[in-house]
XYZ file of C-alpha atoms in Angstrom:
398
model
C 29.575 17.864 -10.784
C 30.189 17.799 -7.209
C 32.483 14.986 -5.497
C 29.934 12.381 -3.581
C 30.531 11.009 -0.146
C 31.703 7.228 -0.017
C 29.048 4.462 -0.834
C 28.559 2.422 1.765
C 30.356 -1.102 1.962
C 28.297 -3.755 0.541
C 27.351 -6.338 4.137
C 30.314 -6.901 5.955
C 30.435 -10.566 4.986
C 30.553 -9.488 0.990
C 34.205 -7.924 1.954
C 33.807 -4.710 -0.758
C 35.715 -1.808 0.022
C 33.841 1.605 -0.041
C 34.742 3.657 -3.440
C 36.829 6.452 -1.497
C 37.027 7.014 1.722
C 35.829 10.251 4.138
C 38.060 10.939 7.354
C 36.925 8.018 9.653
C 35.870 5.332 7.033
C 38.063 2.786 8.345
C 37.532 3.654 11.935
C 35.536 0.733 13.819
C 32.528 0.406 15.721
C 32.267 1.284 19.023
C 29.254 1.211 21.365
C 29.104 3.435 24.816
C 25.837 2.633 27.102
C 25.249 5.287 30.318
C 21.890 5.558 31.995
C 19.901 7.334 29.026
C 21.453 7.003 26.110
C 23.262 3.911 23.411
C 25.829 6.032 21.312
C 27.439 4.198 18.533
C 29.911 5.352 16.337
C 31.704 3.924 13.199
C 33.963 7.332 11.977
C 31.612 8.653 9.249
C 28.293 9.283 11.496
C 26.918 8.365 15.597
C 23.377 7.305 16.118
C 22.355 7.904 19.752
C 19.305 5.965 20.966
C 17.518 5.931 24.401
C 18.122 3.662 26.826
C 16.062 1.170 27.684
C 13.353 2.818 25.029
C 15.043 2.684 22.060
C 13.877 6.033 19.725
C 16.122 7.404 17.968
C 17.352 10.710 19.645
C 20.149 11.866 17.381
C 22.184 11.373 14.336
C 25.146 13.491 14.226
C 26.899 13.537 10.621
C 29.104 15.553 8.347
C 29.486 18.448 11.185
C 26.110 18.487 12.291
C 25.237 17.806 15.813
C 21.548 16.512 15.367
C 19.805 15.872 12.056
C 16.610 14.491 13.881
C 14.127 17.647 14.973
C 15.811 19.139 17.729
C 12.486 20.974 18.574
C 10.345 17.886 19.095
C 10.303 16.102 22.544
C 13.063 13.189 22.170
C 10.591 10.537 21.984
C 9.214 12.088 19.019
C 12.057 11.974 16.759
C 12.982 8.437 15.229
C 10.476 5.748 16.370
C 8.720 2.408 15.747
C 4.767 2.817 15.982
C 1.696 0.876 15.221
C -2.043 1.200 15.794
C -4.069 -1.673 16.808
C -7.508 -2.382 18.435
C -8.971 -5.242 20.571
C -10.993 -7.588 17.671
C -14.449 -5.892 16.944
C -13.646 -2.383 17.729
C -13.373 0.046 14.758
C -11.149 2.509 16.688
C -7.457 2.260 16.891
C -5.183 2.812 19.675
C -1.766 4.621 18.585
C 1.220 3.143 20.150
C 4.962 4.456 20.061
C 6.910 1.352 20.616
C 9.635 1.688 23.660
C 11.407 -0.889 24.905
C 11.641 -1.889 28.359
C 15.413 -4.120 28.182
C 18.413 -2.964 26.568
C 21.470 -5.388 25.171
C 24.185 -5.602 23.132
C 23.532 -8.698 20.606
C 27.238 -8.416 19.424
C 29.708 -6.129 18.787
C 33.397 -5.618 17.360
C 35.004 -3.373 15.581
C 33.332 -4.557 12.314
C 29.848 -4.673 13.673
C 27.355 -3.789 16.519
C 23.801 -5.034 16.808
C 21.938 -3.715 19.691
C 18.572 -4.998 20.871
C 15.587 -2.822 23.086
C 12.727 -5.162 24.237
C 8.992 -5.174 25.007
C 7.632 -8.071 26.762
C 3.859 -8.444 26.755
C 2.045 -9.921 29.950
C -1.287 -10.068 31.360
C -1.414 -7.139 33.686
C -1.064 -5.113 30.119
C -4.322 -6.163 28.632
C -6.495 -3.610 27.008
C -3.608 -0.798 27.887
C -0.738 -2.525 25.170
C -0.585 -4.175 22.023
C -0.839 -8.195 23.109
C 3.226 -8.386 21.842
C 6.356 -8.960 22.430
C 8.244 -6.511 20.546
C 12.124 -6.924 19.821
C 13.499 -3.542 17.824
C 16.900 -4.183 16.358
C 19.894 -1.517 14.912
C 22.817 -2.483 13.263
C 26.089 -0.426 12.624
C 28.850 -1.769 10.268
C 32.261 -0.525 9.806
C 32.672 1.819 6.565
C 28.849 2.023 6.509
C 27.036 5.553 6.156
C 24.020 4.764 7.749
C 21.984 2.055 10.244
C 19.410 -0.353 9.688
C 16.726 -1.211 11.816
C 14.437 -4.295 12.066
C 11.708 -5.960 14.700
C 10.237 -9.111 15.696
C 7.011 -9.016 16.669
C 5.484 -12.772 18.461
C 2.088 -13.324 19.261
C 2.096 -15.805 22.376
C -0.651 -18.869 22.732
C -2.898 -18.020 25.301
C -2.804 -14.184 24.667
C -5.634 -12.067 23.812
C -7.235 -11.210 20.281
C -6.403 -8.321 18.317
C -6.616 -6.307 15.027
C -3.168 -4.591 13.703
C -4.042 -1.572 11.956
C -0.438 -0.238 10.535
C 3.054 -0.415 11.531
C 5.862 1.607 9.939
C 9.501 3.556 11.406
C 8.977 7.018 11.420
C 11.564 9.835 11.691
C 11.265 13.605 12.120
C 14.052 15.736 10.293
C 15.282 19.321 11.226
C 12.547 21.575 9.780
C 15.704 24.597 9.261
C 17.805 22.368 7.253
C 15.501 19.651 4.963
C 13.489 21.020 2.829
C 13.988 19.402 -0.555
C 11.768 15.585 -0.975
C 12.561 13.135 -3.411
C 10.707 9.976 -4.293
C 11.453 9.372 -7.629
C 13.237 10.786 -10.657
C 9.976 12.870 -11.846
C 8.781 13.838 -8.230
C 10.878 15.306 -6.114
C 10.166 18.927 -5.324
C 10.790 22.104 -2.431
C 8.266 21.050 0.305
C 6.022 23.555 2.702
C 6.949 23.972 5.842
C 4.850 22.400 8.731
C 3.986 25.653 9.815
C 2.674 26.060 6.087
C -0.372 23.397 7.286
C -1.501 25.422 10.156
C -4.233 28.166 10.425
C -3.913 31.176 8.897
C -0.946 29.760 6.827
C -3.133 26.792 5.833
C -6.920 25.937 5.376
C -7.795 23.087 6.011
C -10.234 21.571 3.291
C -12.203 18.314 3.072
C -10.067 16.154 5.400
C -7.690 16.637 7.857
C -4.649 16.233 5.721
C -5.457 18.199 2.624
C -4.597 21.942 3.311
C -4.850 24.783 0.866
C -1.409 26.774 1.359
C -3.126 30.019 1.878
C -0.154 32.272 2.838
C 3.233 29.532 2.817
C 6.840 30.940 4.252
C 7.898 30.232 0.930
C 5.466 32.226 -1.317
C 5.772 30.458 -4.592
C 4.090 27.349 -3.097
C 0.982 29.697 -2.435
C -2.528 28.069 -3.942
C -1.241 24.641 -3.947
C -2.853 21.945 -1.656
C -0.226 19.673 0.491
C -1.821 16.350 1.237
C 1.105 13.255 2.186
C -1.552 10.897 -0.058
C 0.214 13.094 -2.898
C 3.246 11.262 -2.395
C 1.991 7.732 -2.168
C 3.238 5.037 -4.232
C 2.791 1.586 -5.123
C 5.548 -0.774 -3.371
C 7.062 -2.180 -6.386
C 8.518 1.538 -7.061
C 9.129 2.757 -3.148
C 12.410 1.658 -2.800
C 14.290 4.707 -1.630
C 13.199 7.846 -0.523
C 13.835 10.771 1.903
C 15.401 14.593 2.225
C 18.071 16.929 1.370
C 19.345 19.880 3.034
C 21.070 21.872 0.766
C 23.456 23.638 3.719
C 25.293 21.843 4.352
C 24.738 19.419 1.533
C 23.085 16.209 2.829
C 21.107 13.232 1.990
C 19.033 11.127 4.462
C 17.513 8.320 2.859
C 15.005 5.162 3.653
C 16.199 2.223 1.616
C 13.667 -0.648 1.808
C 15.975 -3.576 0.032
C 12.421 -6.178 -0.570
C 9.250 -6.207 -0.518
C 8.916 -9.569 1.510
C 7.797 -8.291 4.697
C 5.650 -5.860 3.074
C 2.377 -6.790 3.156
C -0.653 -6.102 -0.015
C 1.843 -7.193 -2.888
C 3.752 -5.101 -5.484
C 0.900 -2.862 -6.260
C 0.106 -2.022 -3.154
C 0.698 1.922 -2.463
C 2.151 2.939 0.681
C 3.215 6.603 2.101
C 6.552 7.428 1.633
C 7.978 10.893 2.767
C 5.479 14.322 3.614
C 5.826 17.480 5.187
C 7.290 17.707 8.378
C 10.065 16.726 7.403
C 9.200 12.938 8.072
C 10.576 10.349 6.414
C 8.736 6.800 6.898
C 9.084 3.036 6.469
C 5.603 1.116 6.276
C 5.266 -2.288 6.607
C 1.647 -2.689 7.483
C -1.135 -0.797 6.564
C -4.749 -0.328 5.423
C -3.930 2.777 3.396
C -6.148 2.346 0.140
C -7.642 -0.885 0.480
C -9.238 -0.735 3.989
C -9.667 -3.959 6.836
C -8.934 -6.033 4.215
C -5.119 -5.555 4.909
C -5.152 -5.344 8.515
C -4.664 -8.995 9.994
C -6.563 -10.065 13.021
C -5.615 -12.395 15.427
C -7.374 -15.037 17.379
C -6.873 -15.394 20.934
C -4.369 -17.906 21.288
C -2.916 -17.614 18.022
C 0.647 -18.035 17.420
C 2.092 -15.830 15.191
C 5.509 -13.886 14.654
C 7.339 -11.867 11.959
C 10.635 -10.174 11.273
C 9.848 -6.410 9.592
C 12.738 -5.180 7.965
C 15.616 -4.824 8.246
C 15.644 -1.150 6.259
C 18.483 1.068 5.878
C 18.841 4.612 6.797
C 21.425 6.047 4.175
C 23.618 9.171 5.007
C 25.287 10.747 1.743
C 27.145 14.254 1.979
C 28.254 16.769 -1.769
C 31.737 17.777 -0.145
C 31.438 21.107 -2.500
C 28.119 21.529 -2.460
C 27.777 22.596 -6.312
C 24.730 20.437 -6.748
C 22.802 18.732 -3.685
C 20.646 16.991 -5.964
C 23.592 14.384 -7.023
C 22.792 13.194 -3.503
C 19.565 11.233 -5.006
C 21.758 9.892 -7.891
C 23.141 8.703 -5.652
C 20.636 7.244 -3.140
C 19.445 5.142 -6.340
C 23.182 3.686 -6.534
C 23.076 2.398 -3.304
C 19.403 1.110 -3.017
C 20.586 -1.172 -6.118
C 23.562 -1.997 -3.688
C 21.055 -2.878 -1.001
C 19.155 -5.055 -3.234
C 21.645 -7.068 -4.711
C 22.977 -8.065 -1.174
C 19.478 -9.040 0.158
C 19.303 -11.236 2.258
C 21.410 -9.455 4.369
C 24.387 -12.053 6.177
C 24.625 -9.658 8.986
C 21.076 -9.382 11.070
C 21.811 -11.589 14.192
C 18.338 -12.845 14.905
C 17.494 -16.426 14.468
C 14.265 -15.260 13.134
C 15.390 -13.810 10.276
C 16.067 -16.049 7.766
C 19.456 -16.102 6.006
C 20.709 -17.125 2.306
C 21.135 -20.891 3.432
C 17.776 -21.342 5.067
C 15.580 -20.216 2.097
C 14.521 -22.142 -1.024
C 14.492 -21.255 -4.515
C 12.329 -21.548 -7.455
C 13.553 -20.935 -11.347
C 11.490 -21.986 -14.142
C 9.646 -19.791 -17.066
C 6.273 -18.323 -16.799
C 4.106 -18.805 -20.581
C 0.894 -17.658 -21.366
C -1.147 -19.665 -23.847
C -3.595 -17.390 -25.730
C -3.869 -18.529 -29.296
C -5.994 -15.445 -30.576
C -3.108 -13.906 -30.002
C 0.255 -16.333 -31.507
C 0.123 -20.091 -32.087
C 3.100 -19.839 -30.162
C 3.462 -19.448 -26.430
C 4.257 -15.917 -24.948
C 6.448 -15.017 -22.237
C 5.463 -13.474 -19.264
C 6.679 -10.070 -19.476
C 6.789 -8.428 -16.752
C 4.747 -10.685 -14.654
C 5.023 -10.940 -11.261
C 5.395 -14.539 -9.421
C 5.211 -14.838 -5.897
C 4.665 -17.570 -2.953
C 1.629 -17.846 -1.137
C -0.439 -19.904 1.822
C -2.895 -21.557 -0.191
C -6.073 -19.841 -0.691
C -8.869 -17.933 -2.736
C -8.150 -16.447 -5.728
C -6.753 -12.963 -4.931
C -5.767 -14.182 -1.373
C -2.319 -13.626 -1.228
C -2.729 -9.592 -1.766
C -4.812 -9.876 1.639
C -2.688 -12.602 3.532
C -0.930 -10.222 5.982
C 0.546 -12.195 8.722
């Protein structure tokens, strides 16, 4: 079996010391801001983000310069997006999120948080989103990988609006990732984007179903590619993402809860397709429609904290098998999980271990055809909701 890259610590507040420890483990955080570009470096990888947009340009890790698509345009690499509409129109508008102010919301050499800002105003209307849009990335010390989170507030007095879908996206090197795993039983060599395009593809009923006609890779010929194929309910999309088998590395999108996921447990999202893109969805009307896309009155208060997510690096220093990088991947989404909430995201508006409630009790169904007894639960789901309808909370989105 071939030797894994260190886990990363457990938040910096929990004090856990990674399981071995790569050249630069122990080196701290450091942030460098010049004109275009935030670079910030712990010793195992550097994320490089644009300044004041905030996209994610590059990660550099385990020897290689970029894993992002060095062929796309920079602000088509790592991004925040959404797709809204004024209320009443059917049509979306598609928005890459870039922010307009940069800052540094702390930093030492244990931590950096770093903060790129959209303010809404009236000149905007009709041309952007009716929000003011705060996207957040954290670096920790010993840590192989970011996370990312946003606030998004809704202002009295602005306008109306319908939110479609909002989600991180990022674009991997096409020459290097080429291996996708979602789960244990569906993980697979992908096509190549070229694959998808005429005469390598034919496109068949709908714009995202292709028939791989003549692929790169010629065992994948006959098959249709269509990212619905990899959809999955949220209660299972926990971790996900690519491998590149030279060198041998993982990049991974760790979603720790489901709490700022909106549709409930059994609501299927996209995960990872061709490309390779990797994504993290947090609102969307994928398979249930306008149900699931909350609207907003003008004047309407609202805001919400998406995220944070985690972006895990993981690295096979001999390379014998690449896929120990998922077994991985699992290891440290449990690792994520068991330390939500997270103690480290700055922002007042996410809420932290002492400022949220708790409920315990036991959950017994009462069905005598079945036992004069009571039964337990098994497996149920319990969750808080604004009052409401029956069925309501699967379509409360905001």
């Amino acid at each position: 079996m071939g030797k894994l890259s260190c886990k990363n610590l457990l938040p910096c507040c929990m004090g856990h010391p990674p399981a071995t420890s790569p050249a630069g483990a122990t080196a701290g955080v450091s942030v460098k801001v010049s004109d275009r570009y935030v670079e910030i470096k712990n010793g195992i990888f550097e994320l490089t983000l644009s300044n004041p947009d905030g996209i994610v340009t590059g990660v550099r890790y385990n020897g290689v310069d970029n894993l992002m698509e060095i062929l796309n345009k920079e602000d088509n690499r790592g991004y925040w997006d959404l797709v809204w509409s004024k209320l009443g129109e059917r049509t979306g508008i598609f928005d890459v999120i870039k922010g307009t102010e940069f800052r540094i919301i702390y930093q030492d050499e244990n931590q950096a948080e770093v903060s790129f800002f959209r303010t809404w105003d009236p000149s905007l209307e009709g041309k952007a989103v009716p929000l003011n849009i705060d996207k957040r990335f954290i670096v920790l010390r010993g840590c192989s990988g970011f996370y990312t989170y946003g606030i998004y507030e809704h202002q009295e007095g602005w306008p109306g609006f319908s939110l479609g879908e909002t989600r991180v996206a990022f674009k991997l090197r096409k020459d290097k990732f080429h291996y996708m795993a979602l789960a244990d039983d569906r993980q697979r060599i992908m096509p190549m984007p070229e694959d998808r395009v005429p005469p390598r593809g034919q496109q068949l009923a709908y714009p995202e179903a292709v028939l791989l006609v003549d692929p790169i890779n010629p065992d994948l010929r006959g098959e249709v590619d269509d990212k619905y194929q990899y959809s999955c309910e949220d209660q299972y999309n926990n971790v996900h993402g690519w491998i590149s088998f030279d060198p041998p590395i993982g990049f991974w999108q760790i979603t720790p809860s489901d709490e700022f996921r909106t549709g409930g447990p059994v609501k299927q999202n996209l995960t990872s397709h061709v490309g390779p893109t990797m994504l993290a969805m947090f609102l969307s009307g994928h398979y249930a429609g306008d149900d699931l896309t909350p609207k907003f009155l003008t004047g309407e208060y609202w805001k919400k904290v998406h995220g944070p997510v985690f972006m895990y690096l993981n690295s096979s220093w001999d390379g014998s098998d690449p896929t120990l990088l998922w077994e991985d991947a699992k290891v440290q989404m449990m690792i994520e999980k068991e330390s939500w909430p997270y103690c480290f995201a700055l922002s007042d508006d996410f809420q932290k271990t002492e400022q949220r409630g708790c409920i315990s009790g036991r959950l017994l169904v009462r069905d005598r055809y079945l036992d004069d007894a009571d039964l337990y639960a098994t497996s149920a789901y319990v969750g808080l909701a604004l009052p409401g309808d029956v069925g309501s909370w699967q379509r409360e989105c905001k």
